[in-house]
Coordinates of C-alpha atoms and ligand atoms in Angstrom, one line a residue:
X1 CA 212.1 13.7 121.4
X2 CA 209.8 11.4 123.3
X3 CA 210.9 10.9 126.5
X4 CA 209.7 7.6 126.1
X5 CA 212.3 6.3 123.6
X6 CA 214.9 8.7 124.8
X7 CA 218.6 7.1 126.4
X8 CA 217.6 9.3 129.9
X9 CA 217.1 7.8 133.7
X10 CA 217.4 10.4 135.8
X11 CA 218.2 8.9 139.6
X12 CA 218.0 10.3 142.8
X13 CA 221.2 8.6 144.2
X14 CA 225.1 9.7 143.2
X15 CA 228.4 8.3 144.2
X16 CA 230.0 9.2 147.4
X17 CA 232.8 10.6 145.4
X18 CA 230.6 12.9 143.6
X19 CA 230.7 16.0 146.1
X20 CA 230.7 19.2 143.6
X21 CA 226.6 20.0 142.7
X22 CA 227.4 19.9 139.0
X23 CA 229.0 16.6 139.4
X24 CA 225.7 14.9 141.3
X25 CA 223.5 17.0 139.3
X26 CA 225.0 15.4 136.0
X27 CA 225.0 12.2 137.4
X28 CA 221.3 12.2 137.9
X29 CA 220.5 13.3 134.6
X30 CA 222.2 11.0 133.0
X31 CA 224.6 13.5 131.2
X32 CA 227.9 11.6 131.5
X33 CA 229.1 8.4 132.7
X34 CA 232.7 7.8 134.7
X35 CA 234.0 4.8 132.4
X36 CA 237.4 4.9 134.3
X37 CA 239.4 7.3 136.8
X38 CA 238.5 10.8 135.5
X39 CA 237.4 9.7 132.1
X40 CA 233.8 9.7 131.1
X41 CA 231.8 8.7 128.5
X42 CA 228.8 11.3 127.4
X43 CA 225.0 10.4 126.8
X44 CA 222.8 12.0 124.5
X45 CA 221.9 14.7 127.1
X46 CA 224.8 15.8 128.0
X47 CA 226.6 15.5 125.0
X48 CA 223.4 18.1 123.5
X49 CA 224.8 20.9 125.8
X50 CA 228.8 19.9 124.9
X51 CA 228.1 20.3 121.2
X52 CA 225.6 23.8 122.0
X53 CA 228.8 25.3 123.7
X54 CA 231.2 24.0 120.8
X55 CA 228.7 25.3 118.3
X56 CA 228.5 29.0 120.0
X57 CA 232.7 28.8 120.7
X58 CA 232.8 27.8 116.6
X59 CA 231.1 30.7 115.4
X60 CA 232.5 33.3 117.4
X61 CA 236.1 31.9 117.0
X62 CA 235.3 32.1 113.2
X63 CA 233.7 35.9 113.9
X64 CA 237.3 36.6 115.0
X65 CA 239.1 35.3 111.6
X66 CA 240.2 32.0 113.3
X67 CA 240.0 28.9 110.6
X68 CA 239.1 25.7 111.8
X69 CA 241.4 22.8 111.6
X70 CA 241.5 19.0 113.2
X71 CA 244.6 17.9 114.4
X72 CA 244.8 14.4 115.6
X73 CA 244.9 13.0 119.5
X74 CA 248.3 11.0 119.1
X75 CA 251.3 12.8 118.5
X76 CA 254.8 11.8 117.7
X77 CA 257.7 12.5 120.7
X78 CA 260.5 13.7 118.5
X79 CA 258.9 17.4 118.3
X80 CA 258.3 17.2 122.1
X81 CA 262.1 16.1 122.3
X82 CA 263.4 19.6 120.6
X83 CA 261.2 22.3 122.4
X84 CA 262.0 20.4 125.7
X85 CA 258.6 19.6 126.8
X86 CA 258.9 15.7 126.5
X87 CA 260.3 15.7 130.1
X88 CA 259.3 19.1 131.0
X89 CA 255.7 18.2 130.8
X90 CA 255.8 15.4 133.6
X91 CA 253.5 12.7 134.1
X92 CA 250.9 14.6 133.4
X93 CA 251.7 13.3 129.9
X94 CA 250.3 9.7 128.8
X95 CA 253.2 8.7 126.5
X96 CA 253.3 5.1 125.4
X97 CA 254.9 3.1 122.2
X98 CA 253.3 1.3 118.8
X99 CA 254.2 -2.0 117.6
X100 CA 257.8 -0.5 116.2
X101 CA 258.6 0.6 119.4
X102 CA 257.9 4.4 118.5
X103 CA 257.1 6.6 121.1
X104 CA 253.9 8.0 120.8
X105 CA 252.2 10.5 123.2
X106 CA 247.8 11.2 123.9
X107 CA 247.9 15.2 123.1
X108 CA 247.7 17.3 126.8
X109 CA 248.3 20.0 124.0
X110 CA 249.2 20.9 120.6
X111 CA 251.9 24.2 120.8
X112 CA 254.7 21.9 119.1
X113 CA 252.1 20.0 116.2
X114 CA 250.7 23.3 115.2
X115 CA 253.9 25.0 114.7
X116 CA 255.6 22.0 112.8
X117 CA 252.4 21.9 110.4
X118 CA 252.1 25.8 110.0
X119 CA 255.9 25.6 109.2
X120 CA 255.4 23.4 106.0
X121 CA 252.6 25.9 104.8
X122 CA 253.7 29.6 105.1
X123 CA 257.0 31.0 104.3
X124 CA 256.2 34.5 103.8
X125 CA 255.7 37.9 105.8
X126 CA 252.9 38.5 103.2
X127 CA 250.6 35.3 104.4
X128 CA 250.6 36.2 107.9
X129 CA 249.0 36.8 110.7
X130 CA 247.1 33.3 111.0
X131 CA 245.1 32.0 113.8
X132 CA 244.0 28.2 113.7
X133 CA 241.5 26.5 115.6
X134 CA 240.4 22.9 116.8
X135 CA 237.8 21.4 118.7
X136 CA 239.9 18.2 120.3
X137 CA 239.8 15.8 122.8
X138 CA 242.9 16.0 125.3
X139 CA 244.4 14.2 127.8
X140 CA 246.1 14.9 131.2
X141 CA 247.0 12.3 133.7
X142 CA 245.7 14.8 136.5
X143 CA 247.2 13.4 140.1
X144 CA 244.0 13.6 141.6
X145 CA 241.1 13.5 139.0
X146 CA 238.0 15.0 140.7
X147 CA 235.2 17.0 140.6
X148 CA 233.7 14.6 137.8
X149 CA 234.2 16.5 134.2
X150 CA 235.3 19.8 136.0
X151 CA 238.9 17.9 135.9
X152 CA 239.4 15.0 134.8
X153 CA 241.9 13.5 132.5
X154 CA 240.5 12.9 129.0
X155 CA 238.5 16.5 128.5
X156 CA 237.3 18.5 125.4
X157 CA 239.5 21.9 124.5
X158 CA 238.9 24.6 122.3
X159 CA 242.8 25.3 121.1
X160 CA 244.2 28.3 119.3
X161 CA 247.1 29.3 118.0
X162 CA 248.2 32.7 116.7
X163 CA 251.0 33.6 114.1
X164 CA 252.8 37.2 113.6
X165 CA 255.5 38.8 112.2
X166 CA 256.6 41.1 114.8
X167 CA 256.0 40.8 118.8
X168 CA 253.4 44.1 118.7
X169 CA 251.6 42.3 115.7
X170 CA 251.4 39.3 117.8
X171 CA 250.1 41.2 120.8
X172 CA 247.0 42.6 119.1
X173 CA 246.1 39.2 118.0
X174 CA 246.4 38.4 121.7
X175 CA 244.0 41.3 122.4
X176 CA 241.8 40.1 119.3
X177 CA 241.5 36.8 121.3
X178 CA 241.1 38.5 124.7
X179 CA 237.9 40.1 123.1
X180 CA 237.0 36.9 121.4
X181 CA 237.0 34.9 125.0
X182 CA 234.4 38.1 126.7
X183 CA 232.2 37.6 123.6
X184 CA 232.2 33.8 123.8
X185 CA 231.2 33.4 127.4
X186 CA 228.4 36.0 127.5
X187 CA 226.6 34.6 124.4
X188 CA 227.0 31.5 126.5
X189 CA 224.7 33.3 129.4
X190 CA 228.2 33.3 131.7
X191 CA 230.3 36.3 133.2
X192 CA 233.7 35.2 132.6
X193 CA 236.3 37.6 134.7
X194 CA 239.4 37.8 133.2
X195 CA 242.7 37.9 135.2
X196 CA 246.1 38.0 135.1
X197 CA 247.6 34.2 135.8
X198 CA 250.7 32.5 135.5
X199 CA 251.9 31.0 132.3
X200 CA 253.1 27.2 133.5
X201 CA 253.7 24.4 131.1
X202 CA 253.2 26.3 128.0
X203 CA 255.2 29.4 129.1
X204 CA 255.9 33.2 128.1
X205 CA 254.9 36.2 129.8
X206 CA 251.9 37.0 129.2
X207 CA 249.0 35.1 130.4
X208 CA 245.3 36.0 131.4
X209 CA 242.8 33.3 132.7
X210 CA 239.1 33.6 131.9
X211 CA 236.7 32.7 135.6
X212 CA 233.4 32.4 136.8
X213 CA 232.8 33.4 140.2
X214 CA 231.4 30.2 141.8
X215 CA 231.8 28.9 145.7
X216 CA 233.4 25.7 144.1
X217 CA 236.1 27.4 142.3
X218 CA 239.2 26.0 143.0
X219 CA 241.0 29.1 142.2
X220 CA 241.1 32.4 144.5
X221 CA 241.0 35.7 142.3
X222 CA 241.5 39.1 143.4
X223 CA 240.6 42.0 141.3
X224 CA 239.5 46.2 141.5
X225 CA 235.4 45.9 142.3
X226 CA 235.4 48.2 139.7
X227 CA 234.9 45.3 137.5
X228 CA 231.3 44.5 139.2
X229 CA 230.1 47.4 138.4
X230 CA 230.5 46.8 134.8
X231 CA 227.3 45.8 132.9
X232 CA 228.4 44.9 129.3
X233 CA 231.7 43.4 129.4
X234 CA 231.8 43.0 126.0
X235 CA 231.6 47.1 125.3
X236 CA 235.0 48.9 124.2
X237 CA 234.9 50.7 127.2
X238 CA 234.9 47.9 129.5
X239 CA 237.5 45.8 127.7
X240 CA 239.7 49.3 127.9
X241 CA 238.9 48.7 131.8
X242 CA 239.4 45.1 132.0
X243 CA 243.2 45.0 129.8
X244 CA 244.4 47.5 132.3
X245 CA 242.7 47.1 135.8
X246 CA 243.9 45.1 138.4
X247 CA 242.8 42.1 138.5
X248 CA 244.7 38.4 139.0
X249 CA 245.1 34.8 140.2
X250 CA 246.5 34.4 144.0
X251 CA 250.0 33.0 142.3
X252 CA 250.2 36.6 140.8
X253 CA 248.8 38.2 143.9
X254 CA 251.6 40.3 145.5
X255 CA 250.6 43.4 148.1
X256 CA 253.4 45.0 147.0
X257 CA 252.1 46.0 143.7
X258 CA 248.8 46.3 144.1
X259 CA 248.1 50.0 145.0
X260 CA 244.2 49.2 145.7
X261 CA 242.7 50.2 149.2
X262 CA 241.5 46.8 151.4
X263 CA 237.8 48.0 150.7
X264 CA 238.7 48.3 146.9
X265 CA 239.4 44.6 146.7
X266 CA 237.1 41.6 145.9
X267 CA 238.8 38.3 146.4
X268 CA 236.3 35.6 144.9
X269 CA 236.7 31.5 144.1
X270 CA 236.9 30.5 140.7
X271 CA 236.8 28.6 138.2
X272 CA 238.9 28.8 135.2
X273 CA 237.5 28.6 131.7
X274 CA 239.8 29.7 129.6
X275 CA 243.2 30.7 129.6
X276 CA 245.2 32.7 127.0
X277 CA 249.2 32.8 126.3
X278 CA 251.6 35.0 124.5
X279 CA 254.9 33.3 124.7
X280 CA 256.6 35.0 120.8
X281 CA 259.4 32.6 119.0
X282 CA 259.3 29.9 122.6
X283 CA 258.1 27.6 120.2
X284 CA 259.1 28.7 116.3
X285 CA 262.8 29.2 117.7
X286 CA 263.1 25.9 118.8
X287 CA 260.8 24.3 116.1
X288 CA 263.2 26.6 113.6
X289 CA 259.9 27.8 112.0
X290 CA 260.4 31.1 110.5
X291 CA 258.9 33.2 107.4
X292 CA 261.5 35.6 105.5
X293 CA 260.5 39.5 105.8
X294 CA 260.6 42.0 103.4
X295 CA 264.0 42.3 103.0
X296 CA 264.2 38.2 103.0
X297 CA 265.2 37.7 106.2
X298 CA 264.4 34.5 108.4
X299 CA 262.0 35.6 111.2
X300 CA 260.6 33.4 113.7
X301 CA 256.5 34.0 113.9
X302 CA 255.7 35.3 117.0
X303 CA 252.9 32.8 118.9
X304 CA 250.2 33.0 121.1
X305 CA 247.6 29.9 122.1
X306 CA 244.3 30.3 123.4
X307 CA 242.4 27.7 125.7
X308 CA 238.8 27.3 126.9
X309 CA 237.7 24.3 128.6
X310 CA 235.0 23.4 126.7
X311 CA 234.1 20.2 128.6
X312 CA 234.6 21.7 131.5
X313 CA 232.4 24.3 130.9
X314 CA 229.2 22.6 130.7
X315 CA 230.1 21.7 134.7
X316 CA 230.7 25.4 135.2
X317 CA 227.5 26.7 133.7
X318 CA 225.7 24.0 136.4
X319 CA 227.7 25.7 139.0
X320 CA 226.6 29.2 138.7
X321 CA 223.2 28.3 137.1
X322 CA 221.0 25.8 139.0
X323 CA 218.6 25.7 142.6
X324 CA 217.5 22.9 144.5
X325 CA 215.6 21.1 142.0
X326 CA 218.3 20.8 139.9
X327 CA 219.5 22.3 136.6
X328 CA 218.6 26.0 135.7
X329 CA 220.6 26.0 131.9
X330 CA 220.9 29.5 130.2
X331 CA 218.4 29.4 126.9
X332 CA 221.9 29.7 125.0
X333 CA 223.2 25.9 126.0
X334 CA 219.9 23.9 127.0
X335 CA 219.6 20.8 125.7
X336 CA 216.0 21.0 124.4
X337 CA 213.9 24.5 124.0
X338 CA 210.7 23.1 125.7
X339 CA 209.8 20.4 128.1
X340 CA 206.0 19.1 127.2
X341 CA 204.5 17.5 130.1
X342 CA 201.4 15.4 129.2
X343 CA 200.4 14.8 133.2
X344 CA 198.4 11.5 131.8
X345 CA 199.1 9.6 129.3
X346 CA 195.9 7.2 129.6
X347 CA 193.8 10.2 128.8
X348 CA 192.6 10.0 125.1
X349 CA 191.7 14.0 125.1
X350 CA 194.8 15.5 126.8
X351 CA 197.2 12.9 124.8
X352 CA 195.5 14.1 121.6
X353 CA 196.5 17.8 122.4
X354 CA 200.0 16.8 123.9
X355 CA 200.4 14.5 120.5
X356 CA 198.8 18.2 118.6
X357 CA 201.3 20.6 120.1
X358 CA 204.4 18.6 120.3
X359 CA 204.1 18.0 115.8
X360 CA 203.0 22.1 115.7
X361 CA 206.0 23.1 117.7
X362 CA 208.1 20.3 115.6
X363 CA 207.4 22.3 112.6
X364 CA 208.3 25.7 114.1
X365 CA 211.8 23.9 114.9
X366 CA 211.4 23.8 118.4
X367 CA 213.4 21.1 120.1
X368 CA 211.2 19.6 122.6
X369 CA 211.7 16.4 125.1
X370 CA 208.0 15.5 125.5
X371 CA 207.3 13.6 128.3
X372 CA 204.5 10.8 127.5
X373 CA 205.7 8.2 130.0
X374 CA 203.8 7.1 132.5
X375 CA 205.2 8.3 135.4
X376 CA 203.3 10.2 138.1
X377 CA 202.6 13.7 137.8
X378 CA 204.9 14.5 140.7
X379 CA 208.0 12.5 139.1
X380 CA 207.5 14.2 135.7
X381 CA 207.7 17.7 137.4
X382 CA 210.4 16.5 139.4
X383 CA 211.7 15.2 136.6
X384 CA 212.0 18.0 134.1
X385 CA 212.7 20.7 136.9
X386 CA 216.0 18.6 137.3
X387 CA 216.8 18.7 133.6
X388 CA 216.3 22.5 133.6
X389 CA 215.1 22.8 130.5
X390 CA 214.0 26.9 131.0
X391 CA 210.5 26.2 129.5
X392 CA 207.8 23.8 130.1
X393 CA 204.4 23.6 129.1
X394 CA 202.2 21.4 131.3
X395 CA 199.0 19.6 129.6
X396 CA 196.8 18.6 132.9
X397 CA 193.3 17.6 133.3
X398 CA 191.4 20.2 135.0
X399 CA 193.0 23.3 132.7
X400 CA 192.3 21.7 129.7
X401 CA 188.5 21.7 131.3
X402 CA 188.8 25.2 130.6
X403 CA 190.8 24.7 126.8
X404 CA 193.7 26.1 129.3
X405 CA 197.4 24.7 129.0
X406 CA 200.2 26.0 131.7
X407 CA 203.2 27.5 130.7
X408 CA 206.4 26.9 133.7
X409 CA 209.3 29.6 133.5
X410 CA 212.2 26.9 135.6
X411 CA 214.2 29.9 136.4
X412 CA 211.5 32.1 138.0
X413 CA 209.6 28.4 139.0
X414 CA 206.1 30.8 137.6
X415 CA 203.5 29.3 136.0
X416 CA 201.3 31.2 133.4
X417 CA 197.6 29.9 132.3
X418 CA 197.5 30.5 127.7
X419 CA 194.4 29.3 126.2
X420 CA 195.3 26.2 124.6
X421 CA 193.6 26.7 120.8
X422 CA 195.7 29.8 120.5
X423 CA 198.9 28.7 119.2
X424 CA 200.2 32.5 118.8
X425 CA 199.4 33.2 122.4
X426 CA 201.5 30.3 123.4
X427 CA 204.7 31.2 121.3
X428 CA 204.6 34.5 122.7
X429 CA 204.5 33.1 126.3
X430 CA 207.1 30.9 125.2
X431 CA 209.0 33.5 123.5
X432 CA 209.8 35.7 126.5
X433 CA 212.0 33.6 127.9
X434 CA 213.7 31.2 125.0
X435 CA 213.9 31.8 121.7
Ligands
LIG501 N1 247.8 25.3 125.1 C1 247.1 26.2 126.0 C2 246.0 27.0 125.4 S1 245.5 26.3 123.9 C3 246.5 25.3 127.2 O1 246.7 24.1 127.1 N2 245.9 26.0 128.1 S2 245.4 25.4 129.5 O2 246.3 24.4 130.0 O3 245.1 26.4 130.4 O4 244.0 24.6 129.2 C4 243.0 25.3 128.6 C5 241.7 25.1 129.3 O5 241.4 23.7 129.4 C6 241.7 25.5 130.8 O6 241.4 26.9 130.9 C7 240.6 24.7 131.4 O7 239.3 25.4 131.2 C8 240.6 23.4 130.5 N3 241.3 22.3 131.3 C9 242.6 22.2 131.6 N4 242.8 21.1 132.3 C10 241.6 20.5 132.4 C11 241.2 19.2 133.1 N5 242.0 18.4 133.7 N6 239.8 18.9 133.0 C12 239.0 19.7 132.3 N7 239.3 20.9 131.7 C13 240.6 21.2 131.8

């Protein structure tokens, strides 16, 4: 992409209510635009990282037997009526009426729609377990909408929901999820923490959130530091560790039962990711959605739903991933692979070998934002360093004297000098840090 034509103006000004760095930071880039109170509208660079982090929370959801579905964003109040949830929800739900007076509701969640359309389908012990997925918008009429997309009212969700014959059944798909979210979030670059959390609105007893450790969490988590000493968290061992250490929100937090010594204890901010929910026949009971057993019986399916703030995350990765120039993003969600720097544009020689490079890396499927504006040298570095792409490659004057090129590393902000003809010698630079 030439930056040129591209729909990007980076600025160095941000609202006064914009206080979080991920907020300003996606302000100035251009990422998202606040259309209303906590709703947003995203441009074509932010909404490049939202679909890299739906694409990576796709495939592993479908690596862990879930099958995708679409449900849609308006849903119908009678189903809301017979769980309860139509007034339990509160305001937090948008609920309004058609033309026939109907009363219609914007999605905050989809626990009774799933279970009505998983009803019509499966009848049978034999056809279960199931696990269904979607990618949807939501909406929550947050009291105070802040923080820009970290929460606001109209977000992105990654919603699952689990189906089971018997309660133990139900609880290994729960575990099959709780190993789905550590996989997710580290092929996503993150450490996601998981803890034991309260199971509001959606209910049941048992409930772990997902958190990264950031200074702007808005959640306080205390857990064994035996969990920072784990490397891999997505080995068996240290999911054995994590299902079973000690580790929870603040809600949960009593002193009573936690046997840990003071100097055992971390207590960290954080931000919540995901969150996952068993809560067995809440739903299917009420719903009267039920498959008949071996013996033809009528059991309800035990349920569990799964949630990861897919909208929210691409905040959350800024959070725990950038410096003072701006945006560091994880090779995994960046929007481009490269950022090509031709320093000037006006010069026939370095454009030709900017114009070169840019088609040869084309070809190799490279996704490159090329900067061939005309902007000063110093507001194309400042530039790109604030979009964070982790790679640049810097075409300037005096090291093409010497048929040199300059590859940048954004993370460790090091420059390395590649002879320009040798195209090999530049994708192994390059490939040390992104592909
Ligand atoms: N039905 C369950 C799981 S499918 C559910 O709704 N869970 S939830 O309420 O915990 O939401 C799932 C995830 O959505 C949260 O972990 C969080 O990352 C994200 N999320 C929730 N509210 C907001 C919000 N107002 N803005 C942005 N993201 C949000």
């Amino acid at each position: 992409m030439r930056k040129s034509n591209y729909f990007l103006k980076t600025r160095k000004e941000t609202p006064s209510d914009a206080t979080l760095i991920s907020h300003k930071l996606m302000i100035r880039t251009s990422m998202i635009k606040q259309t209303t109170s906590g709703i947003y509208a995203w441009l074509p660079l932010g909404l490049k990282v939202l679909k890299k982090i739906e694409n990576i929370i796709r495939d592993v959801q479908n690596l862990f037997g879930c099958q995708e579905i679409l449900m849609p964003t308006i849903q119908q109040s009678d189903l809301w009526k017979k769980t309860g949830r139509y007034n339990d929800y509160g305001p937090e739900m948008l609920k309004f009426l058609d033309r026939n007076k109907k009363e219609l509701l914007y999605g905050p969640t989809n626990e009774e729609l799933i279970t009505n359309i998983f009803k019509d389908y499966v009848n049978s012990y034999k056809d279960l377990p199931k696990n269904l997925y979607q990618i949807q918008w939501k909406f929550r009429d947050e009291i105070r909408p802040r923080f820009g997309i970290m929460r606001c009212r109209e977000f992105l969700m990654k919603d699952n929901y689990s189906f089971d014959l018997t309660a133990d059944a139900a609880k290994k798909s729960y575990d099959n999820m709780f190993k789905c979210y550590l996989k997710t979030f580290q092929c996503m670059g993150l450490r996601a923490i998981p803890v034991k959390a309260d199971s509001g609105a959606i209910g049941g007893d048992m409930s772990h959130e997902f958190h990264i450790i950031s200074e702007s969490g808005d959640t306080k988590i205390i857990y064994d530091k035996k969990i920072d000493t784990l490397k891999d968290l997505t080995s068996e061992s240290s999911y054995k560790i994590l299902r079973n250490i000690y580790s929870v929100t603040e809600e949960k937090y009593d002193e009573s039962d936690c046997s840990l010594k003071k100097n055992d204890i971390v207590i960290k901010k954080g931000i919540e990711i995901g969150h996952i929910f068993f809560f067995g026949t809440k739903y299917s009971s009420s719903l009267n959605t039920f498959v008949l057993d071996k013996n033809g019986k009528k059991i309800n399916v035990e349920m569990g739903s799964y949630g990861i703030g897919v909208s929210r995350l691409v905040a959350a990765i800024i959070e725990s991933s950038h410096d003072k120039d701006g945006i560091i993003w994880p090779k995994e969600v960046s929007p481009f692979d490269i950022g090509l720097i031709n320093l000037n544009p006006k010069d026939k020689k370095l454009t030709k070998i900017s114009d070169d490079l840019y088609l040869t890396l084309k070809k190799n499927n490279k996704d490159v934002l090329y900067d061939d504006t005309f902007e000063s040298p110093g507001n194309k570095f400042a530039d790109m360093d604030l979009i964070g792409i982790p790679n640049q490659i810097i075409i300037g004057k005096k090291n093409v004297e010497n048929n040199n090129l300059e590859i940048k590393n954004r993370k460790k902000n090091k420059l390395t000098k590649v002879n320009l003809k040798n195209i090999n010698q530049i994708f192994k630079q390059l490939n040390q840090y992104v592909f």
